[in-house]
Coordinates of C-alpha atoms in Angstrom, one line a residue:
X142 CA 72.1 102.6 82.2
X143 CA 73.9 99.3 81.7
X144 CA 74.8 99.3 85.3
X145 CA 71.5 99.6 86.8
X146 CA 71.3 96.0 87.7
X147 CA 68.5 96.5 90.3
X148 CA 66.0 98.1 88.1
X149 CA 66.6 95.3 85.5
X150 CA 66.2 92.4 87.9
X151 CA 63.0 94.1 89.1
X152 CA 61.7 94.3 85.6
X153 CA 62.4 90.7 85.2
X154 CA 61.0 89.8 88.5
X155 CA 57.7 91.4 87.6
X156 CA 57.7 89.2 84.4
X157 CA 58.2 86.2 86.2
X158 CA 55.4 87.2 88.7
X159 CA 52.9 87.8 85.9
X160 CA 53.9 84.4 84.5
X161 CA 53.0 82.4 87.9
X162 CA 49.7 80.7 88.4
X163 CA 49.6 80.9 92.0
X164 CA 46.8 78.4 92.6
X165 CA 48.4 76.0 90.1
X166 CA 52.0 76.6 91.4
X167 CA 53.2 76.5 87.9
X168 CA 54.7 79.3 85.6
X169 CA 53.4 79.9 82.0
X170 CA 55.4 79.5 78.8
X171 CA 53.5 82.3 77.1
X172 CA 52.5 85.7 79.0
X173 CA 51.4 87.6 75.7
X174 CA 47.7 87.3 75.5
X175 CA 47.9 87.3 71.7
X176 CA 49.4 83.8 71.9
X177 CA 46.1 82.4 73.4
X178 CA 45.0 81.2 70.2
X179 CA 47.8 78.7 69.8
X180 CA 47.1 75.1 70.5
X181 CA 49.8 74.7 72.7
X182 CA 49.3 77.9 74.9
X183 CA 48.4 76.1 78.0
X184 CA 51.6 74.0 78.0
X185 CA 54.8 74.8 79.8
X186 CA 57.8 72.9 79.9
X187 CA 60.2 71.8 82.7
X188 CA 62.6 74.5 81.7
X189 CA 59.9 77.1 82.4
X190 CA 59.7 76.1 86.0
X191 CA 63.3 75.4 86.9
X192 CA 64.8 78.9 85.5
X193 CA 62.1 81.0 87.4
X194 CA 62.7 79.0 90.7
X195 CA 66.4 79.7 90.5
X196 CA 65.8 83.4 89.2
X197 CA 63.3 84.4 92.2
X198 CA 65.4 82.6 94.7
X199 CA 68.4 84.3 93.7
X200 CA 66.5 87.6 93.5
X201 CA 65.3 87.2 97.2
X202 CA 69.1 86.3 98.2
X203 CA 70.0 89.6 96.6
X204 CA 67.3 92.0 97.6
X205 CA 65.4 90.4 100.3
X206 CA 62.3 89.8 98.4
X207 CA 60.2 87.5 100.3
X208 CA 57.4 87.2 97.7
X209 CA 59.8 86.0 95.2
X210 CA 61.1 83.4 97.7
X211 CA 57.3 82.3 98.2
X212 CA 56.5 81.9 94.4
X213 CA 60.0 79.9 93.9
X214 CA 59.2 77.7 96.7
X215 CA 55.6 77.1 95.6
X216 CA 56.7 76.0 92.2
X217 CA 59.3 73.9 93.5
X218 CA 56.8 72.1 95.8
X219 CA 54.4 71.6 92.7
X220 CA 57.1 69.8 90.5
X221 CA 58.2 67.7 93.4
X222 CA 54.7 66.6 94.1
X223 CA 54.4 65.7 90.4
X224 CA 57.9 64.0 90.1
X225 CA 57.5 60.4 89.0
X226 CA 57.5 57.4 91.2
X227 CA 61.0 56.7 90.1
X228 CA 62.5 60.1 90.0
X229 CA 61.4 61.4 86.6
X230 CA 61.2 65.2 86.1
X231 CA 58.3 65.3 83.7
X232 CA 58.5 67.5 80.6
X233 CA 55.1 69.3 79.9
X234 CA 52.6 70.8 82.6
X235 CA 49.3 72.7 82.1
X236 CA 49.9 76.2 83.7
X237 CA 46.2 76.4 84.1
X238 CA 45.8 73.5 86.4
X239 CA 49.2 72.5 87.6
X240 CA 49.0 69.2 86.2
X241 CA 51.1 67.2 84.0
X242 CA 50.2 67.2 80.2
X243 CA 52.9 64.8 79.0
X244 CA 55.9 63.1 80.8
X245 CA 58.1 62.2 78.2
X246 CA 60.8 62.5 76.8
X247 CA 62.7 62.4 80.4
X248 CA 66.0 64.3 79.7
X249 CA 69.1 63.3 81.8
X250 CA 70.3 66.9 81.8
X251 CA 67.0 67.6 84.0
X252 CA 67.8 64.7 86.2
X253 CA 71.3 65.3 87.0
X254 CA 71.8 69.0 86.6
X255 CA 68.8 71.3 86.1
X256 CA 66.5 70.3 88.8
X257 CA 69.3 70.0 91.3
X258 CA 70.7 73.4 90.2
X259 CA 67.3 75.2 90.9
X260 CA 66.2 73.3 94.0
X261 CA 69.7 73.9 95.7
X262 CA 69.7 77.6 94.7
X263 CA 66.2 77.8 96.5
X264 CA 67.7 76.1 99.6
X265 CA 70.7 78.3 99.6
X266 CA 68.1 81.4 99.5
X267 CA 66.5 80.0 102.7
X268 CA 63.8 78.1 101.0
X269 CA 62.6 74.6 101.7
X270 CA 64.9 71.5 101.4
X271 CA 64.2 69.1 98.5
X272 CA 67.2 66.9 98.9
X273 CA 65.1 63.8 98.8
X274 CA 63.6 64.6 95.3
X275 CA 67.0 65.6 94.3
X276 CA 68.3 62.2 95.2
X277 CA 65.3 60.4 93.6
X278 CA 66.0 62.2 90.5
X279 CA 69.6 61.0 90.4
X280 CA 68.6 57.6 91.1
X281 CA 66.7 57.4 88.1
X282 CA 69.8 57.9 86.0
X283 CA 70.9 54.5 87.5
X284 CA 67.8 52.5 88.1
X285 CA 65.3 53.6 85.5
X286 CA 62.2 51.4 84.9
X287 CA 61.7 52.4 81.2
X288 CA 64.9 50.8 80.1
X289 CA 66.7 49.0 83.1
X290 CA 69.0 47.0 80.8
X291 CA 70.4 50.4 79.1
X292 CA 72.9 52.5 80.8
X293 CA 72.5 56.1 80.1
X294 CA 76.0 57.2 81.7
X295 CA 78.7 55.9 79.4
X296 CA 81.7 55.8 81.7
X297 CA 84.3 54.8 79.2
X298 CA 83.3 57.7 76.8
X299 CA 82.6 60.1 79.7
X300 CA 79.2 61.0 78.2
X301 CA 75.6 61.2 79.2
X302 CA 73.0 60.0 76.8
X303 CA 70.4 62.8 76.1
X304 CA 67.1 61.2 77.0
X305 CA 64.4 58.4 77.2
X306 CA 61.5 59.1 74.9
X307 CA 58.5 57.4 73.5
X308 CA 58.8 55.0 70.4
X309 CA 56.4 57.2 68.4
X310 CA 56.5 59.2 65.1
X311 CA 56.9 63.1 65.1
X312 CA 56.3 63.7 68.9
X313 CA 52.8 62.3 68.2
X314 CA 51.9 61.9 71.9
X315 CA 52.9 65.4 73.0
X316 CA 50.9 67.1 70.0
X317 CA 47.7 64.8 70.8
X318 CA 47.7 65.5 74.5
X319 CA 48.7 69.2 73.9
X320 CA 45.5 69.3 71.7
X321 CA 43.1 67.3 74.0
X322 CA 44.1 69.1 77.2
X323 CA 43.6 72.4 75.4
X324 CA 39.9 71.3 74.9
X325 CA 39.8 70.0 78.5
X326 CA 42.4 69.3 81.3
X327 CA 41.2 65.9 82.0
X328 CA 41.5 64.6 78.4
X329 CA 44.7 62.5 78.1
X330 CA 43.9 59.4 76.0
X331 CA 45.8 57.3 78.7
X332 CA 45.8 54.3 76.0
X333 CA 48.8 56.2 74.3
X334 CA 50.9 55.2 77.2
X335 CA 50.5 51.5 76.1
X336 CA 50.5 52.0 72.6
X337 CA 53.6 54.4 72.5
X338 CA 55.7 53.2 75.6
X339 CA 59.0 55.2 76.4
X340 CA 61.4 52.7 75.2
X341 CA 63.7 55.0 72.9
X342 CA 67.2 56.2 73.9
X343 CA 68.4 59.3 72.2
X344 CA 72.1 58.5 71.7
X345 CA 73.2 61.9 71.7
X346 CA 75.4 63.8 74.1
X347 CA 75.4 67.5 73.9
X348 CA 78.4 69.5 75.3
X349 CA 76.2 71.8 77.4
X350 CA 75.2 68.8 79.5
X351 CA 78.8 68.0 80.9
X352 CA 79.1 71.7 81.6
X353 CA 75.7 71.9 83.1
X354 CA 76.8 69.0 85.7
X355 CA 79.9 71.5 86.8
X356 CA 77.6 74.4 86.9
X357 CA 75.0 72.8 89.1
X358 CA 77.4 70.7 91.3
X359 CA 80.8 72.4 91.5
X360 CA 81.7 73.5 95.0
X361 CA 78.7 71.7 96.5
X362 CA 80.1 68.2 96.7

């Protein structure tokens, strides 16, 4: 029945548990074995991590599910461990190993909204405190090394520009690194970092970003 939220929540919880690689501390993007032939089958994005952290944290808060909180905390610890030196929340992860496949683009909505949203929900549910990583991620918005001369927050227009990305054609680095790490997790072609540096701003601001800031922070400040 439509009102049976407990059974629906339990079914979603089981899907997320199946998606989690406990040894790597990362959630998979695909859980259907039929997708295993895809070149990017092993690649999971940042959203694939923060949504389960939030969902399992809230599941524990609602139903007292210790295992759900444990899995949420494990993934949070992993993405915080992998966070960039200057606070970047990286984009693509290898769910088999828990490593970073490709870091860019770095999305501003991840920095100021999505990461804080998930990590604060984890804290509210009784999980560990990642305030230091949240602060570091916010600090990147103001003092990023990729383009220190460029402002990502346009105070005059009340907008936040979408991302910093590599200067590259057709998402080349992501495609190459997905293919290489599919063959072996250690293959990354590090020369791409020098050849295709992250020096491009996406001069776009999507309406959901400003709404996400409110969703993540309203009532917490």
